[in-house]
PDB file of C-alpha atoms in Angstrom:
ATOM      1  CA  SER A 257     -35.061   4.057 111.705  1.00  0.00           C
ATOM      2  CA  LYS A 258     -33.702   2.295 108.750  1.00  0.00           C
ATOM      3  CA  LEU A 259     -36.008  -0.461 107.440  1.00  0.00           C
ATOM      4  CA  GLU A 260     -34.606  -3.881 106.926  1.00  0.00           C
ATOM      5  CA  LEU A 261     -35.267  -5.584 103.559  1.00  0.00           C
ATOM      6  CA  LEU A 262     -38.408  -7.390 103.434  1.00  0.00           C
ATOM      7  CA  THR A 263     -38.438 -10.231 100.906  1.00  0.00           C
ATOM      8  CA  ILE A 264     -41.739 -11.631  99.503  1.00  0.00           C
ATOM      9  CA  SER A 265     -42.610 -14.432  96.897  1.00  0.00           C
ATOM     10  CA  ALA A 266     -43.251 -13.136  93.452  1.00  0.00           C
ATOM     11  CA  PRO A 267     -46.868 -13.979  92.404  1.00  0.00           C
ATOM     12  CA  ALA A 268     -47.519 -15.444  89.023  1.00  0.00           C
ATOM     13  CA  ALA A 269     -49.043 -13.109  86.489  1.00  0.00           C
ATOM     14  CA  PHE A 270     -52.753 -13.542  85.850  1.00  0.00           C
ATOM     15  CA  ALA A 271     -53.814 -15.929  83.110  1.00  0.00           C
ATOM     16  CA  ASN A 272     -53.820 -14.363  79.719  1.00  0.00           C
ATOM     17  CA  ASP A 273     -57.628 -14.211  78.896  1.00  0.00           C
ATOM     18  CA  ASP A 274     -60.516 -12.070  78.961  1.00  0.00           C
ATOM     19  CA  ARG A 275     -60.880 -12.087  82.657  1.00  0.00           C
ATOM     20  CA  ILE A 276     -57.591 -10.521  83.434  1.00  0.00           C
ATOM     21  CA  VAL A 277     -58.901  -7.265  84.856  1.00  0.00           C
ATOM     22  CA  ASN A 278     -61.739  -9.091  86.587  1.00  0.00           C
ATOM     23  CA  ASN A 279     -59.096 -11.486  88.107  1.00  0.00           C
ATOM     24  CA  ALA A 280     -57.005  -8.498  89.318  1.00  0.00           C
ATOM     25  CA  THR A 281     -59.998  -7.025  91.312  1.00  0.00           C
ATOM     26  CA  ASN A 282     -59.418  -9.874  93.715  1.00  0.00           C
ATOM     27  CA  ALA A 283     -56.194  -8.531  94.709  1.00  0.00           C
ATOM     28  CA  ILE A 284     -57.531  -5.081  95.631  1.00  0.00           C
ATOM     29  CA  VAL A 285     -59.050  -4.270  99.016  1.00  0.00           C
ATOM     30  CA  THR A 286     -60.727  -1.467 100.841  1.00  0.00           C
ATOM     31  CA  ILE A 287     -58.878   0.025 103.768  1.00  0.00           C
ATOM     32  CA  ASP A 288     -61.485   1.149 106.365  1.00  0.00           C
ATOM     33  CA  ILE A 289     -60.284   3.302 109.163  1.00  0.00           C
ATOM     34  CA  GLY A 290     -63.907   4.279 110.339  1.00  0.00           C
ATOM     35  CA  GLU A 291     -64.952   7.749 109.181  1.00  0.00           C
ATOM     36  CA  SER A 292     -62.752   7.519 106.165  1.00  0.00           C
ATOM     37  CA  HIS A 293     -61.430   4.879 103.795  1.00  0.00           C
ATOM     38  CA  GLY A 294     -58.984   4.157 100.984  1.00  0.00           C
ATOM     39  CA  SER A 295     -57.833   1.193  98.894  1.00  0.00           C
ATOM     40  CA  GLY A 296     -54.831  -1.184  98.979  1.00  0.00           C
ATOM     41  CA  CYS A 297     -53.151  -3.860  96.847  1.00  0.00           C
ATOM     42  CA  VAL A 298     -52.376  -7.249  98.052  1.00  0.00           C
ATOM     43  CA  ILE A 299     -48.751  -8.218  97.083  1.00  0.00           C
ATOM     44  CA  SER A 300     -48.221 -11.521  98.740  1.00  0.00           C
ATOM     45  CA  GLU A 301     -50.115 -14.707  99.519  1.00  0.00           C
ATOM     46  CA  ASP A 302     -49.290 -14.105 103.273  1.00  0.00           C
ATOM     47  CA  GLY A 303     -51.195 -10.891 103.468  1.00  0.00           C
ATOM     48  CA  TYR A 304     -49.016  -7.918 102.766  1.00  0.00           C
ATOM     49  CA  ILE A 305     -50.828  -4.897 101.291  1.00  0.00           C
ATOM     50  CA  VAL A 306     -49.556  -1.685  99.917  1.00  0.00           C
ATOM     51  CA  THR A 307     -51.494   1.487 100.254  1.00  0.00           C
ATOM     52  CA  ASN A 308     -50.794   5.218 100.705  1.00  0.00           C
ATOM     53  CA  TYR A 309     -49.404   6.698 103.864  1.00  0.00           C
ATOM     54  CA  HIS A 310     -52.233   9.399 103.905  1.00  0.00           C
ATOM     55  CA  VAL A 311     -54.810   6.478 103.979  1.00  0.00           C
ATOM     56  CA  VAL A 312     -53.533   5.135 107.223  1.00  0.00           C
ATOM     57  CA  GLU A 313     -51.848   8.187 108.724  1.00  0.00           C
ATOM     58  CA  GLY A 314     -52.235   8.247 112.502  1.00  0.00           C
ATOM     59  CA  VAL A 315     -53.495   4.674 113.111  1.00  0.00           C
ATOM     60  CA  GLU A 316     -51.740   1.445 113.760  1.00  0.00           C
ATOM     61  CA  LYS A 317     -54.736  -0.778 112.840  1.00  0.00           C
ATOM     62  CA  VAL A 318     -57.208  -0.867 110.036  1.00  0.00           C
ATOM     63  CA  ASN A 319     -60.020  -2.922 108.717  1.00  0.00           C
ATOM     64  CA  VAL A 320     -59.248  -4.634 105.460  1.00  0.00           C
ATOM     65  CA  LYS A 321     -62.214  -5.830 103.332  1.00  0.00           C
ATOM     66  CA  PHE A 322     -61.707  -8.145 100.517  1.00  0.00           C
ATOM     67  CA  LYS A 323     -63.835  -8.634  97.367  1.00  0.00           C
ATOM     68  CA  ASN A 324     -65.363 -11.819  98.813  1.00  0.00           C
ATOM     69  CA  GLY A 325     -66.715  -9.851 101.835  1.00  0.00           C
ATOM     70  CA  VAL A 326     -64.229 -11.044 104.290  1.00  0.00           C
ATOM     71  CA  ALA A 327     -62.939  -8.446 106.600  1.00  0.00           C
ATOM     72  CA  LEU A 328     -59.739  -8.710 108.573  1.00  0.00           C
ATOM     73  CA  GLU A 329     -57.798  -6.722 111.006  1.00  0.00           C
ATOM     74  CA  GLY A 330     -54.679  -5.213 109.582  1.00  0.00           C
ATOM     75  CA  ASN A 331     -51.621  -3.809 111.220  1.00  0.00           C
ATOM     76  CA  VAL A 332     -49.505  -0.982 109.703  1.00  0.00           C
ATOM     77  CA  VAL A 333     -46.051  -2.444 109.626  1.00  0.00           C
ATOM     78  CA  ARG A 334     -43.884   0.065 107.795  1.00  0.00           C
ATOM     79  CA  SER A 335     -44.474   3.375 106.104  1.00  0.00           C
ATOM     80  CA  ASN A 336     -42.593   6.261 104.180  1.00  0.00           C
ATOM     81  CA  SER A 337     -44.483   9.477 104.691  1.00  0.00           C
ATOM     82  CA  ASP A 338     -42.253  11.298 102.416  1.00  0.00           C
ATOM     83  CA  PHE A 339     -43.265   9.258  99.442  1.00  0.00           C
ATOM     84  CA  ASP A 340     -46.851   8.575 100.738  1.00  0.00           C
ATOM     85  CA  LEU A 341     -46.454   4.748 101.050  1.00  0.00           C
ATOM     86  CA  ALA A 342     -47.383   2.245 103.734  1.00  0.00           C
ATOM     87  CA  LEU A 343     -47.457  -1.508 104.253  1.00  0.00           C
ATOM     88  CA  VAL A 344     -50.272  -3.230 105.902  1.00  0.00           C
ATOM     89  CA  LYS A 345     -50.245  -6.944 107.101  1.00  0.00           C
ATOM     90  CA  VAL A 346     -53.081  -9.083 107.725  1.00  0.00           C
ATOM     91  CA  ASN A 347     -52.621 -12.596 109.298  1.00  0.00           C
ATOM     92  CA  GLY A 348     -53.426 -15.616 107.215  1.00  0.00           C
ATOM     93  CA  ALA A 349     -52.416 -17.278 103.952  1.00  0.00           C
ATOM     94  CA  GLY A 350     -53.816 -18.005 100.526  1.00  0.00           C
ATOM     95  CA  PHE A 351     -54.614 -14.475  99.574  1.00  0.00           C
ATOM     96  CA  THR A 352     -54.695 -13.379  95.984  1.00  0.00           C
ATOM     97  CA  PRO A 353     -51.660 -11.261  95.262  1.00  0.00           C
ATOM     98  CA  ILE A 354     -50.976  -9.041  92.260  1.00  0.00           C
ATOM     99  CA  ARG A 355     -47.548  -9.039  90.622  1.00  0.00           C
ATOM    100  CA  MET A 356     -45.836  -5.699  90.667  1.00  0.00           C
ATOM    101  CA  ASN A 357     -43.894  -4.458  87.746  1.00  0.00           C
ATOM    102  CA  THR A 358     -40.051  -4.114  88.676  1.00  0.00           C
ATOM    103  CA  GLU A 359     -39.041  -2.059  85.614  1.00  0.00           C
ATOM    104  CA  LYS A 360     -38.574   1.691  85.637  1.00  0.00           C
ATOM    105  CA  ASP A 361     -39.768   2.318  82.092  1.00  0.00           C
ATOM    106  CA  ILE A 362     -43.261   4.156  81.871  1.00  0.00           C
ATOM    107  CA  ILE A 363     -44.801   3.728  78.436  1.00  0.00           C
ATOM    108  CA  VAL A 364     -46.892   6.586  77.637  1.00  0.00           C
ATOM    109  CA  GLY A 365     -50.209   5.876  75.645  1.00  0.00           C
ATOM    110  CA  ILE A 366     -50.844   2.424  76.920  1.00  0.00           C
ATOM    111  CA  ASP A 367     -54.146   1.363  78.328  1.00  0.00           C
ATOM    112  CA  VAL A 368     -54.433   1.134  82.104  1.00  0.00           C
ATOM    113  CA  TYR A 369     -57.095   0.312  84.630  1.00  0.00           C
ATOM    114  CA  ALA A 370     -57.549   1.910  87.999  1.00  0.00           C
ATOM    115  CA  ILE A 371     -59.158  -0.578  90.648  1.00  0.00           C
ATOM    116  CA  GLY A 372     -60.361   0.747  94.123  1.00  0.00           C
ATOM    117  CA  THR A 373     -63.091   1.878  96.283  1.00  0.00           C
ATOM    118  CA  PRO A 374     -63.992   5.414  95.148  1.00  0.00           C
ATOM    119  CA  ALA A 375     -66.449   7.710  97.167  1.00  0.00           C
ATOM    120  CA  ASP A 376     -68.270   5.096  99.208  1.00  0.00           C
ATOM    121  CA  LYS A 377     -67.213   1.886 100.881  1.00  0.00           C
ATOM    122  CA  THR A 378     -69.942  -0.069  99.191  1.00  0.00           C
ATOM    123  CA  LEU A 379     -68.241   0.612  95.773  1.00  0.00           C
ATOM    124  CA  GLY A 380     -65.216  -1.843  96.305  1.00  0.00           C
ATOM    125  CA  GLN A 381     -63.205  -3.105  93.387  1.00  0.00           C
ATOM    126  CA  THR A 382     -64.537  -0.391  91.008  1.00  0.00           C
ATOM    127  CA  VAL A 383     -62.647  -0.504  87.632  1.00  0.00           C
ATOM    128  CA  THR A 384     -62.100   2.465  85.507  1.00  0.00           C
ATOM    129  CA  LYS A 385     -60.057   2.772  82.276  1.00  0.00           C
ATOM    130  CA  GLY A 386     -57.725   5.253  80.726  1.00  0.00           C
ATOM    131  CA  ILE A 387     -54.223   5.699  79.414  1.00  0.00           C
ATOM    132  CA  ILE A 388     -50.781   6.642  80.785  1.00  0.00           C
ATOM    133  CA  SER A 389     -50.633  10.463  79.915  1.00  0.00           C
ATOM    134  CA  GLY A 390     -47.008  11.015  80.918  1.00  0.00           C
ATOM    135  CA  ALA A 391     -44.103  10.428  83.281  1.00  0.00           C
ATOM    136  CA  ARG A 392     -43.607  13.244  85.778  1.00  0.00           C
ATOM    137  CA  LYS A 393     -41.145  14.260  88.403  1.00  0.00           C
ATOM    138  CA  ASP A 394     -41.572  16.604  91.381  1.00  0.00           C
ATOM    139  CA  ASP A 395     -38.170  17.131  93.077  1.00  0.00           C
ATOM    140  CA  ASP A 396     -37.082  13.548  93.912  1.00  0.00           C
ATOM    141  CA  ARG A 397     -40.589  12.080  93.440  1.00  0.00           C
ATOM    142  CA  GLU A 398     -41.772  10.238  90.357  1.00  0.00           C
ATOM    143  CA  PHE A 399     -45.335   9.927  89.141  1.00  0.00           C
ATOM    144  CA  ILE A 400     -47.303   8.301  86.425  1.00  0.00           C
ATOM    145  CA  GLN A 401     -49.755  10.701  85.014  1.00  0.00           C
ATOM    146  CA  THR A 402     -53.115   9.171  83.936  1.00  0.00           C
ATOM    147  CA  ASP A 403     -56.369  10.256  82.649  1.00  0.00           C
ATOM    148  CA  VAL A 404     -58.185   7.295  84.267  1.00  0.00           C
ATOM    149  CA  SER A 405     -61.072   8.319  86.686  1.00  0.00           C
ATOM    150  CA  ILE A 406     -59.908   8.780  90.094  1.00  0.00           C
ATOM    151  CA  ASN A 407     -62.005   9.763  93.179  1.00  0.00           C
ATOM    152  CA  PRO A 408     -61.627  10.002  96.905  1.00  0.00           C
ATOM    153  CA  GLY A 409     -61.342   6.421  98.203  1.00  0.00           C
ATOM    154  CA  ASN A 410     -59.243   5.322  95.111  1.00  0.00           C
ATOM    155  CA  SER A 411     -55.975   6.376  96.965  1.00  0.00           C
ATOM    156  CA  GLY A 412     -53.837   3.304  97.541  1.00  0.00           C
ATOM    157  CA  GLY A 413     -55.559   1.315  95.019  1.00  0.00           C
ATOM    158  CA  GLY A 414     -54.015  -0.235  91.805  1.00  0.00           C
ATOM    159  CA  LEU A 415     -53.165   1.056  88.514  1.00  0.00           C
ATOM    160  CA  ILE A 416     -52.720  -1.900  86.244  1.00  0.00           C
ATOM    161  CA  ASP A 417     -51.915  -2.723  82.610  1.00  0.00           C
ATOM    162  CA  LYS A 418     -53.844  -5.030  80.338  1.00  0.00           C
ATOM    163  CA  LYS A 419     -51.760  -7.982  81.457  1.00  0.00           C
ATOM    164  CA  GLY A 420     -52.976  -7.483  85.064  1.00  0.00           C
ATOM    165  CA  VAL A 421     -49.648  -6.282  86.317  1.00  0.00           C
ATOM    166  CA  LEU A 422     -49.551  -3.554  88.938  1.00  0.00           C
ATOM    167  CA  ILE A 423     -47.567  -0.577  87.544  1.00  0.00           C
ATOM    168  CA  GLY A 424     -48.571   2.089  90.022  1.00  0.00           C
ATOM    169  CA  ILE A 425     -50.225   3.007  93.344  1.00  0.00           C
ATOM    170  CA  VAL A 426     -53.078   5.563  92.821  1.00  0.00           C
ATOM    171  CA  ASN A 427     -52.059   8.641  94.757  1.00  0.00           C
ATOM    172  CA  ALA A 428     -53.823  11.837  93.808  1.00  0.00           C
ATOM    173  CA  LYS A 429     -55.607  13.916  91.204  1.00  0.00           C
ATOM    174  CA  LEU A 430     -55.757  17.460  90.327  1.00  0.00           C
ATOM    175  CA  VAL A 431     -58.954  19.158  91.026  1.00  0.00           C
ATOM    176  CA  GLY A 432     -60.434  22.589  90.162  1.00  0.00           C
ATOM    177  CA  ALA A 433     -62.544  24.534  87.680  1.00  0.00           C
ATOM    178  CA  GLY A 434     -61.820  23.245  84.120  1.00  0.00           C
ATOM    179  CA  ILE A 435     -59.464  20.446  85.226  1.00  0.00           C
ATOM    180  CA  GLU A 436     -60.433  16.944  84.036  1.00  0.00           C
ATOM    181  CA  GLY A 437     -58.523  13.743  83.792  1.00  0.00           C
ATOM    182  CA  ILE A 438     -55.264  14.483  85.557  1.00  0.00           C
ATOM    183  CA  GLY A 439     -54.428  11.863  88.104  1.00  0.00           C
ATOM    184  CA  PHE A 440     -51.356  10.599  89.495  1.00  0.00           C
ATOM    185  CA  ALA A 441     -49.948   7.109  90.610  1.00  0.00           C
ATOM    186  CA  ILE A 442     -46.660   6.155  92.324  1.00  0.00           C
ATOM    187  CA  PRO A 443     -44.644   3.814  90.123  1.00  0.00           C
ATOM    188  CA  THR A 444     -44.145   0.400  91.523  1.00  0.00           C
ATOM    189  CA  HIS A 445     -40.273   0.505  91.419  1.00  0.00           C
ATOM    190  CA  ILE A 446     -40.639   3.225  93.917  1.00  0.00           C
ATOM    191  CA  VAL A 447     -42.722   1.062  96.232  1.00  0.00           C
ATOM    192  CA  PHE A 448     -39.836  -1.537  96.190  1.00  0.00           C
ATOM    193  CA  GLU A 449     -37.367   1.039  96.892  1.00  0.00           C
ATOM    194  CA  LYS A 450     -38.972   3.296  99.475  1.00  0.00           C
ATOM    195  CA  LEU A 451     -40.594   0.469 101.425  1.00  0.00           C
ATOM    196  CA  LYS A 452     -37.630  -1.692 101.204  1.00  0.00           C
ATOM    197  CA  ILE A 453     -39.399  -4.735  99.565  1.00  0.00           C
ATOM    198  CA  ALA A 454     -37.893  -7.291  97.206  1.00  0.00           C
ATOM    199  CA  TYR A 455     -39.064 -10.417  95.292  1.00  0.00           C
ATOM    200  CA  LYS A 456     -37.253 -13.692  96.418  1.00  0.00           C
TER     201      LYS A 456
END
């Protein structure tokens, strides 16, 4: 079915100081579905959270754990399996959202940080640093290639720039003998388009 446009208020960018990345961790959550988990990015003060479709595939409700230890039930309210994106909603207000980049430009070589919950649920809001390695296309899908450290559980987490702006949703990495530092994120302009989200 066709999604109706969902409009959300644009959050303010994080203050330009030495705590930008630390502040951004408050907008990243753990998506717990029992035996497995992933990560998510809070994008509105009223509790909308972007994650990967493969993180929530097959379920309607998830447990969302925030940095402050609060855990809330979240409902999967829309998804796009073709582009591996989903939107989760938790009830409440006053959540810390992250501003998403609305531009299509991908700047190769800039510093980026991945924030998520790699490997184990106790490792929430782990930060790793790397660069944008390239802009890639696979048929009609676009990706940001990065050498930032990505592990199982990072899926759905944030790839942010040094200003604390969300530029991508961590999605996958290549694995195999001799392969290192080849990870991928879904650019945020794709999130807006494929989940039918817009800033007011």
